[in-house]
Amino acid sequence: MSRARITGTGSALPDKIITNRDLEQMVETSDEWITTRTGIKERRIAADREYTSTFAVEAGRRALAMSGTGADELDLIILGTVTPDFPFPATACIIQKELGAHKAAAFDLSAACSGFMYGLSIATTHIRAGAAKKALVIGAEVLSRVVDWTDRNTCILFGDGAGAAVVEACEGESGILSTHIFSDGSHWDQLYLPAAGSRNPASCQRTIDERLYYLRMEGNDVYKHAVRAMEEAAITALNANGMSPSDISLFIPHQANRRIIDATAKRLGLSEDKVFVNLHTYGNTSAASIPIALDEANRSGAIKKGDIVLMDAFGGGFTYASALVRW
Ligand code: COA
């Protein structure tokens, strides 16, 4: 059976920056509050004519270029997103057209902040089963369009962007050692977007006046579950491979909140130098956060050949996921 290996990474971010100081002018908050509660200093925000596909296509192109893969070689394009260009068709189909990936099957995957990791798991399974040879997995979001910019509880947390990875069949020691995906639907209403689906069809009186097109979150509950779930996903990955936290060269957690990352790393007994963090510059980019971090770590030389890299996600649903990779 072939192994699946990540052979290229890419990311793309909007140019526009909103700092904590900018947010002080928009809602009652402070740089000090945001920094101490979340670790976020600034986030990137899409311009008017930039969409989820805009960043996804660019991140995909960069990942393909690094891997030396032609778009027409792709069998599969999987986009993890909760902010597609449209409810349908799949934004992955728009990406397919823009890249010229004629023979790829393309679909979107809704697993909130775990979307990229779910996609990575599906691509890996397809490759190991021989159903695909080359896949492009993307996490991309324009959350700024569904964030309520009058709600200080949520608007300080999120940002826009995309990250991508080319995954392909290979032989040998390096590659994706395992992926694990989990869901706990009993908490679906703690982080969700009420409108734009079949429960709350468009209506001026209801969906617009009641601000149902904006995401809602029970921050405290999400926080507690995130730490527990990310620890469980990480331990499951290590146990499945007969490894312990000391084997990890680099831990790439979902970039939601510095305190969640630190608490998870502490539970795993990982020192700070083994934890990749970039959320101070991008905030929580949901499905894009892990592939953006992976691309930055890869391009900066923070990951070297042979390293053991653990990726660990948590998001609305709740969903959570891990992937252990020998680079
Ligand atoms: N600026 C200033 N004050 C704020 C604020 C802001 N941006 N947002 C909330 N507050 C206030 C609250 O209104 C509350 O005031 P009150 O005591 O007068 O009611 C106070 O700060 C404390 O709020 P609380 O919600 O208890 O803060 P917290 O320490 O739990 O931090 C989060 C809030 C959202 C940062 C934290 O719960 C969190 O990170 N949760 C996880 C969110 C997340 O990562 N979601 C995505 C997961 S994929």
PDB file of C-alpha atoms in Angstrom, residues 35-262:
ATOM      1  CA  THR A  35      -3.454  40.478  23.672  1.00  0.00           C
ATOM      2  CA  THR A  36      -3.714  38.986  27.148  1.00  0.00           C
ATOM      3  CA  ARG A  37      -6.891  36.963  26.459  1.00  0.00           C
ATOM      4  CA  THR A  38      -5.962  35.688  22.996  1.00  0.00           C
ATOM      5  CA  GLY A  39      -2.374  36.537  21.969  1.00  0.00           C
ATOM      6  CA  ILE A  40      -3.691  38.112  18.749  1.00  0.00           C
ATOM      7  CA  LYS A  41      -2.198  41.472  17.683  1.00  0.00           C
ATOM      8  CA  GLU A  42      -3.500  41.825  14.138  1.00  0.00           C
ATOM      9  CA  ARG A  43      -5.399  39.947  11.433  1.00  0.00           C
ATOM     10  CA  ARG A  44      -5.656  40.072   7.606  1.00  0.00           C
ATOM     11  CA  ILE A  45      -8.969  41.061   6.039  1.00  0.00           C
ATOM     12  CA  ALA A  46     -10.107  40.512   2.432  1.00  0.00           C
ATOM     13  CA  ALA A  47     -10.738  43.536   0.205  1.00  0.00           C
ATOM     14  CA  ASP A  48     -14.130  43.997  -1.504  1.00  0.00           C
ATOM     15  CA  ARG A  49     -13.369  41.933  -4.593  1.00  0.00           C
ATOM     16  CA  GLU A  50     -11.443  39.213  -2.824  1.00  0.00           C
ATOM     17  CA  TYR A  51     -13.266  35.966  -2.014  1.00  0.00           C
ATOM     18  CA  THR A  52     -12.430  32.618  -0.438  1.00  0.00           C
ATOM     19  CA  SER A  53     -11.554  31.264  -3.897  1.00  0.00           C
ATOM     20  CA  THR A  54      -9.155  34.195  -4.493  1.00  0.00           C
ATOM     21  CA  PHE A  55      -6.863  33.080  -1.682  1.00  0.00           C
ATOM     22  CA  ALA A  56      -7.493  29.360  -2.163  1.00  0.00           C
ATOM     23  CA  VAL A  57      -6.391  29.479  -5.815  1.00  0.00           C
ATOM     24  CA  GLU A  58      -3.214  31.409  -4.974  1.00  0.00           C
ATOM     25  CA  ALA A  59      -2.314  29.101  -2.074  1.00  0.00           C
ATOM     26  CA  GLY A  60      -2.993  26.101  -4.331  1.00  0.00           C
ATOM     27  CA  ARG A  61      -0.761  27.480  -7.103  1.00  0.00           C
ATOM     28  CA  ARG A  62       2.087  27.994  -4.653  1.00  0.00           C
ATOM     29  CA  ALA A  63       1.751  24.473  -3.243  1.00  0.00           C
ATOM     30  CA  LEU A  64       1.689  22.975  -6.762  1.00  0.00           C
ATOM     31  CA  ALA A  65       4.770  25.001  -7.749  1.00  0.00           C
ATOM     32  CA  MET A  66       6.715  23.798  -4.714  1.00  0.00           C
ATOM     33  CA  SER A  67       5.814  20.185  -5.368  1.00  0.00           C
ATOM     34  CA  GLY A  68       6.482  20.410  -9.110  1.00  0.00           C
ATOM     35  CA  THR A  69       3.000  19.068  -9.783  1.00  0.00           C
ATOM     36  CA  GLY A  70       0.936  20.197 -12.777  1.00  0.00           C
ATOM     37  CA  ALA A  71      -2.697  21.059 -12.023  1.00  0.00           C
ATOM     38  CA  ASP A  72      -3.755  18.583 -14.710  1.00  0.00           C
ATOM     39  CA  GLU A  73      -2.115  15.766 -12.702  1.00  0.00           C
ATOM     40  CA  LEU A  74      -4.490  16.257  -9.745  1.00  0.00           C
ATOM     41  CA  ASP A  75      -7.074  13.556  -9.043  1.00  0.00           C
ATOM     42  CA  LEU A  76      -8.685  15.361  -6.146  1.00  0.00           C
ATOM     43  CA  ILE A  77      -9.236  18.910  -4.876  1.00  0.00           C
ATOM     44  CA  ILE A  78     -10.652  19.173  -1.361  1.00  0.00           C
ATOM     45  CA  LEU A  79     -11.460  22.571   0.116  1.00  0.00           C
ATOM     46  CA  GLY A  80     -12.112  22.864   3.847  1.00  0.00           C
ATOM     47  CA  THR A  81     -14.163  26.003   4.419  1.00  0.00           C
ATOM     48  CA  VAL A  82     -17.198  27.414   6.221  1.00  0.00           C
ATOM     49  CA  THR A  83     -17.142  30.559   4.100  1.00  0.00           C
ATOM     50  CA  PRO A  84     -17.444  29.282   0.526  1.00  0.00           C
ATOM     51  CA  ASP A  85     -17.941  31.774  -2.308  1.00  0.00           C
ATOM     52  CA  PHE A  86     -21.560  30.509  -2.577  1.00  0.00           C
ATOM     53  CA  PRO A  87     -23.660  27.854  -0.757  1.00  0.00           C
ATOM     54  CA  PHE A  88     -23.335  25.976  -4.064  1.00  0.00           C
ATOM     55  CA  PRO A  89     -21.669  25.023  -6.303  1.00  0.00           C
ATOM     56  CA  ALA A  90     -18.640  23.934  -4.332  1.00  0.00           C
ATOM     57  CA  THR A  91     -15.924  26.574  -4.267  1.00  0.00           C
ATOM     58  CA  ALA A  92     -13.549  23.675  -4.981  1.00  0.00           C
ATOM     59  CA  CYS A  93     -15.098  23.551  -8.481  1.00  0.00           C
ATOM     60  CA  ILE A  94     -14.270  27.241  -8.989  1.00  0.00           C
ATOM     61  CA  ILE A  95     -10.718  26.490  -7.848  1.00  0.00           C
ATOM     62  CA  GLN A  96     -10.561  23.524 -10.247  1.00  0.00           C
ATOM     63  CA  LYS A  97     -11.483  25.790 -13.164  1.00  0.00           C
ATOM     64  CA  GLU A  98      -9.029  28.541 -12.169  1.00  0.00           C
ATOM     65  CA  LEU A  99      -6.157  26.067 -11.776  1.00  0.00           C
ATOM     66  CA  GLY A 100      -7.041  24.076 -14.903  1.00  0.00           C
ATOM     67  CA  ALA A 101      -7.191  20.831 -12.940  1.00  0.00           C
ATOM     68  CA  HIS A 102      -9.377  19.163 -15.562  1.00  0.00           C
ATOM     69  CA  LYS A 103      -9.411  15.595 -14.288  1.00  0.00           C
ATOM     70  CA  ALA A 104      -9.749  16.312 -10.554  1.00  0.00           C
ATOM     71  CA  ALA A 105     -12.884  15.566  -8.573  1.00  0.00           C
ATOM     72  CA  ALA A 106     -13.499  18.689  -6.508  1.00  0.00           C
ATOM     73  CA  PHE A 107     -15.615  19.234  -3.417  1.00  0.00           C
ATOM     74  CA  ASP A 108     -15.972  21.399  -0.322  1.00  0.00           C
ATOM     75  CA  LEU A 109     -15.826  19.984   3.151  1.00  0.00           C
ATOM     76  CA  SER A 110     -17.516  21.578   6.156  1.00  0.00           C
ATOM     77  CA  ALA A 111     -15.671  20.830   9.379  1.00  0.00           C
ATOM     78  CA  ALA A 112     -15.096  24.421  10.538  1.00  0.00           C
ATOM     79  CA  CYS A 113     -11.582  24.971  11.895  1.00  0.00           C
ATOM     80  CA  SER A 114     -10.780  21.270  11.399  1.00  0.00           C
ATOM     81  CA  GLY A 115     -11.642  21.467   7.677  1.00  0.00           C
ATOM     82  CA  PHE A 116      -8.090  21.239   6.330  1.00  0.00           C
ATOM     83  CA  MET A 117      -7.285  18.329   8.640  1.00  0.00           C
ATOM     84  CA  TYR A 118     -10.431  16.465   7.635  1.00  0.00           C
ATOM     85  CA  GLY A 119      -9.457  17.058   3.997  1.00  0.00           C
ATOM     86  CA  LEU A 120      -5.940  15.809   4.648  1.00  0.00           C
ATOM     87  CA  SER A 121      -7.392  12.672   6.199  1.00  0.00           C
ATOM     88  CA  ILE A 122      -9.689  11.998   3.232  1.00  0.00           C
ATOM     89  CA  ALA A 123      -6.907  12.630   0.714  1.00  0.00           C
ATOM     90  CA  THR A 124      -4.585  10.311   2.644  1.00  0.00           C
ATOM     91  CA  THR A 125      -7.208   7.569   2.750  1.00  0.00           C
ATOM     92  CA  HIS A 126      -7.896   7.883  -0.991  1.00  0.00           C
ATOM     93  CA  ILE A 127      -4.192   7.694  -1.783  1.00  0.00           C
ATOM     94  CA  ARG A 128      -3.525   4.741   0.500  1.00  0.00           C
ATOM     95  CA  ALA A 129      -6.481   2.898  -1.028  1.00  0.00           C
ATOM     96  CA  GLY A 130      -5.171   3.557  -4.538  1.00  0.00           C
ATOM     97  CA  ALA A 131      -8.212   5.683  -5.464  1.00  0.00           C
ATOM     98  CA  ALA A 132      -6.083   8.800  -6.112  1.00  0.00           C
ATOM     99  CA  LYS A 133      -2.416   9.539  -6.756  1.00  0.00           C
ATOM    100  CA  LYS A 134      -2.254  13.309  -6.305  1.00  0.00           C
ATOM    101  CA  ALA A 135      -4.498  15.552  -4.267  1.00  0.00           C
ATOM    102  CA  LEU A 136      -4.617  19.235  -3.450  1.00  0.00           C
ATOM    103  CA  VAL A 137      -5.989  19.928   0.027  1.00  0.00           C
ATOM    104  CA  ILE A 138      -6.831  23.533   0.841  1.00  0.00           C
ATOM    105  CA  GLY A 139      -8.145  25.347   3.903  1.00  0.00           C
ATOM    106  CA  ALA A 140      -9.492  28.801   3.027  1.00  0.00           C
ATOM    107  CA  GLU A 141     -11.774  31.310   4.710  1.00  0.00           C
ATOM    108  CA  VAL A 142     -13.076  34.832   4.428  1.00  0.00           C
ATOM    109  CA  LEU A 143     -14.527  34.910   7.912  1.00  0.00           C
ATOM    110  CA  SER A 144     -14.614  38.712   7.911  1.00  0.00           C
ATOM    111  CA  ARG A 145     -17.847  38.439   5.862  1.00  0.00           C
ATOM    112  CA  VAL A 146     -19.649  36.443   8.586  1.00  0.00           C
ATOM    113  CA  VAL A 147     -18.156  38.121  11.650  1.00  0.00           C
ATOM    114  CA  ASP A 148     -20.396  40.614  13.453  1.00  0.00           C
ATOM    115  CA  TRP A 149     -18.144  43.670  13.609  1.00  0.00           C
ATOM    116  CA  THR A 150     -20.330  45.134  16.396  1.00  0.00           C
ATOM    117  CA  ASP A 151     -19.781  42.089  18.685  1.00  0.00           C
ATOM    118  CA  ARG A 152     -16.559  42.450  20.676  1.00  0.00           C
ATOM    119  CA  ASN A 153     -16.840  38.870  21.935  1.00  0.00           C
ATOM    120  CA  THR A 154     -16.143  37.468  18.475  1.00  0.00           C
ATOM    121  CA  CYS A 155     -14.887  40.123  16.035  1.00  0.00           C
ATOM    122  CA  ILE A 156     -11.476  40.360  17.685  1.00  0.00           C
ATOM    123  CA  LEU A 157     -10.696  36.692  17.067  1.00  0.00           C
ATOM    124  CA  PHE A 158     -10.919  35.988  13.359  1.00  0.00           C
ATOM    125  CA  GLY A 159      -9.047  36.666  10.114  1.00  0.00           C
ATOM    126  CA  ASP A 160      -8.987  35.696   6.421  1.00  0.00           C
ATOM    127  CA  GLY A 161      -6.561  33.648   4.313  1.00  0.00           C
ATOM    128  CA  ALA A 162      -5.755  30.281   2.778  1.00  0.00           C
ATOM    129  CA  GLY A 163      -3.223  27.490   3.004  1.00  0.00           C
ATOM    130  CA  ALA A 164      -2.746  24.413   0.830  1.00  0.00           C
ATOM    131  CA  ALA A 165      -0.823  21.173   0.560  1.00  0.00           C
ATOM    132  CA  VAL A 166      -0.159  18.807  -2.324  1.00  0.00           C
ATOM    133  CA  VAL A 167      -0.460  15.222  -1.108  1.00  0.00           C
ATOM    134  CA  GLU A 168       0.760  12.376  -3.291  1.00  0.00           C
ATOM    135  CA  ALA A 169       1.441   8.671  -3.289  1.00  0.00           C
ATOM    136  CA  CYS A 170       4.992   7.691  -2.430  1.00  0.00           C
ATOM    137  CA  GLU A 171       7.086   4.838  -1.095  1.00  0.00           C
ATOM    138  CA  GLY A 172       9.586   4.965   1.738  1.00  0.00           C
ATOM    139  CA  GLU A 173       9.820   6.137   5.312  1.00  0.00           C
ATOM    140  CA  SER A 174       8.661   9.756   4.968  1.00  0.00           C
ATOM    141  CA  GLY A 175       5.025  10.721   4.757  1.00  0.00           C
ATOM    142  CA  ILE A 176       1.761  10.956   6.637  1.00  0.00           C
ATOM    143  CA  LEU A 177       2.000   8.334   9.393  1.00  0.00           C
ATOM    144  CA  SER A 178      -1.604   8.686  10.553  1.00  0.00           C
ATOM    145  CA  THR A 179      -4.663  10.895  10.511  1.00  0.00           C
ATOM    146  CA  HIS A 180      -7.514  10.833  13.023  1.00  0.00           C
ATOM    147  CA  ILE A 181     -10.791  12.737  12.786  1.00  0.00           C
ATOM    148  CA  PHE A 182     -13.427  13.149  15.518  1.00  0.00           C
ATOM    149  CA  SER A 183     -16.799  14.866  15.975  1.00  0.00           C
ATOM    150  CA  ASP A 184     -19.010  15.695  18.952  1.00  0.00           C
ATOM    151  CA  GLY A 185     -22.287  17.020  17.561  1.00  0.00           C
ATOM    152  CA  SER A 186     -23.811  17.539  21.005  1.00  0.00           C
ATOM    153  CA  HIS A 187     -22.197  20.992  20.975  1.00  0.00           C
ATOM    154  CA  TRP A 188     -23.114  22.057  17.440  1.00  0.00           C
ATOM    155  CA  ASP A 189     -24.868  25.229  18.659  1.00  0.00           C
ATOM    156  CA  GLN A 190     -21.893  26.598  20.604  1.00  0.00           C
ATOM    157  CA  LEU A 191     -20.171  27.839  17.442  1.00  0.00           C
ATOM    158  CA  TYR A 192     -22.354  28.265  14.377  1.00  0.00           C
ATOM    159  CA  LEU A 193     -23.893  30.523  11.769  1.00  0.00           C
ATOM    160  CA  PRO A 194     -27.700  30.544  12.041  1.00  0.00           C
ATOM    161  CA  ALA A 195     -28.733  31.720   8.549  1.00  0.00           C
ATOM    162  CA  ALA A 196     -27.786  30.882   4.927  1.00  0.00           C
ATOM    163  CA  GLY A 197     -29.070  27.301   5.303  1.00  0.00           C
ATOM    164  CA  SER A 198     -32.450  25.542   5.300  1.00  0.00           C
ATOM    165  CA  ARG A 199     -33.404  26.379   8.899  1.00  0.00           C
ATOM    166  CA  ASN A 200     -33.548  30.126   8.517  1.00  0.00           C
ATOM    167  CA  PRO A 201     -34.293  31.124   4.934  1.00  0.00           C
ATOM    168  CA  ALA A 202     -33.663  34.710   3.816  1.00  0.00           C
ATOM    169  CA  SER A 203     -36.046  37.243   5.322  1.00  0.00           C
ATOM    170  CA  CYS A 204     -35.513  40.946   6.035  1.00  0.00           C
ATOM    171  CA  GLN A 205     -37.404  40.787   9.311  1.00  0.00           C
ATOM    172  CA  ARG A 206     -35.740  37.704  10.670  1.00  0.00           C
ATOM    173  CA  THR A 207     -32.408  36.770   9.236  1.00  0.00           C
ATOM    174  CA  ILE A 208     -31.210  40.310   8.599  1.00  0.00           C
ATOM    175  CA  ASP A 209     -32.726  42.256  11.515  1.00  0.00           C
ATOM    176  CA  GLU A 210     -31.793  39.516  13.984  1.00  0.00           C
ATOM    177  CA  ARG A 211     -28.246  39.388  12.566  1.00  0.00           C
ATOM    178  CA  LEU A 212     -28.492  35.661  11.826  1.00  0.00           C
ATOM    179  CA  TYR A 213     -25.915  35.853   9.039  1.00  0.00           C
ATOM    180  CA  TYR A 214     -23.161  36.309  11.601  1.00  0.00           C
ATOM    181  CA  LEU A 215     -21.377  33.575  13.499  1.00  0.00           C
ATOM    182  CA  ARG A 216     -22.261  32.953  17.126  1.00  0.00           C
ATOM    183  CA  MET A 217     -20.053  31.480  19.782  1.00  0.00           C
ATOM    184  CA  GLU A 218     -20.118  30.479  23.461  1.00  0.00           C
ATOM    185  CA  GLY A 219     -16.493  31.432  24.029  1.00  0.00           C
ATOM    186  CA  ASN A 220     -15.966  29.907  27.460  1.00  0.00           C
ATOM    187  CA  ASP A 221     -17.435  26.501  26.574  1.00  0.00           C
ATOM    188  CA  VAL A 222     -15.545  26.403  23.299  1.00  0.00           C
ATOM    189  CA  TYR A 223     -12.330  27.173  25.142  1.00  0.00           C
ATOM    190  CA  LYS A 224     -12.706  24.311  27.640  1.00  0.00           C
ATOM    191  CA  HIS A 225     -13.635  21.731  25.020  1.00  0.00           C
ATOM    192  CA  ALA A 226     -10.868  22.849  22.672  1.00  0.00           C
ATOM    193  CA  VAL A 227      -8.092  22.110  25.154  1.00  0.00           C
ATOM    194  CA  ARG A 228      -9.483  18.690  26.088  1.00  0.00           C
ATOM    195  CA  ALA A 229     -10.217  17.672  22.492  1.00  0.00           C
ATOM    196  CA  MET A 230      -6.844  18.778  21.129  1.00  0.00           C
ATOM    197  CA  GLU A 231      -5.077  16.806  23.837  1.00  0.00           C
ATOM    198  CA  GLU A 232      -7.163  13.712  22.989  1.00  0.00           C
ATOM    199  CA  ALA A 233      -6.470  14.035  19.251  1.00  0.00           C
ATOM    200  CA  ALA A 234      -2.738  14.484  19.852  1.00  0.00           C
ATOM    201  CA  ILE A 235      -2.450  11.539  22.250  1.00  0.00           C
ATOM    202  CA  THR A 236      -4.433   9.322  19.857  1.00  0.00           C
ATOM    203  CA  ALA A 237      -1.971  10.138  17.046  1.00  0.00           C
ATOM    204  CA  LEU A 238       1.063   9.424  19.223  1.00  0.00           C
ATOM    205  CA  ASN A 239      -0.359   6.159  20.611  1.00  0.00           C
ATOM    206  CA  ALA A 240      -1.278   4.932  17.122  1.00  0.00           C
ATOM    207  CA  ASN A 241       2.377   5.287  16.132  1.00  0.00           C
ATOM    208  CA  GLY A 242       3.967   4.063  19.353  1.00  0.00           C
ATOM    209  CA  MET A 243       5.417   7.512  19.977  1.00  0.00           C
ATOM    210  CA  SER A 244       5.474   9.901  22.924  1.00  0.00           C
ATOM    211  CA  PRO A 245       5.482  13.722  23.036  1.00  0.00           C
ATOM    212  CA  SER A 246       9.298  13.686  23.238  1.00  0.00           C
ATOM    213  CA  ASP A 247       9.382  12.309  19.669  1.00  0.00           C
ATOM    214  CA  ILE A 248       7.697  15.444  18.295  1.00  0.00           C
ATOM    215  CA  SER A 249      10.012  17.846  16.444  1.00  0.00           C
ATOM    216  CA  LEU A 250       7.327  20.450  15.771  1.00  0.00           C
ATOM    217  CA  PHE A 251       3.756  20.818  17.027  1.00  0.00           C
ATOM    218  CA  ILE A 252       1.468  22.798  14.706  1.00  0.00           C
ATOM    219  CA  PRO A 253      -1.803  23.431  16.534  1.00  0.00           C
ATOM    220  CA  HIS A 254      -4.877  25.225  15.218  1.00  0.00           C
ATOM    221  CA  GLN A 255      -4.214  28.923  15.768  1.00  0.00           C
ATOM    222  CA  ALA A 256      -7.341  29.954  17.705  1.00  0.00           C
ATOM    223  CA  ASN A 257      -6.060  31.427  20.932  1.00  0.00           C
ATOM    224  CA  ARG A 258      -2.632  31.550  22.547  1.00  0.00           C
ATOM    225  CA  ARG A 259      -4.057  30.308  25.833  1.00  0.00           C
ATOM    226  CA  ILE A 260      -5.603  27.238  24.160  1.00  0.00           C
ATOM    227  CA  ILE A 261      -2.278  26.494  22.436  1.00  0.00           C
ATOM    228  CA  ASP A 262      -0.248  26.942  25.636  1.00  0.00           C
TER     229      ASP A 262
END
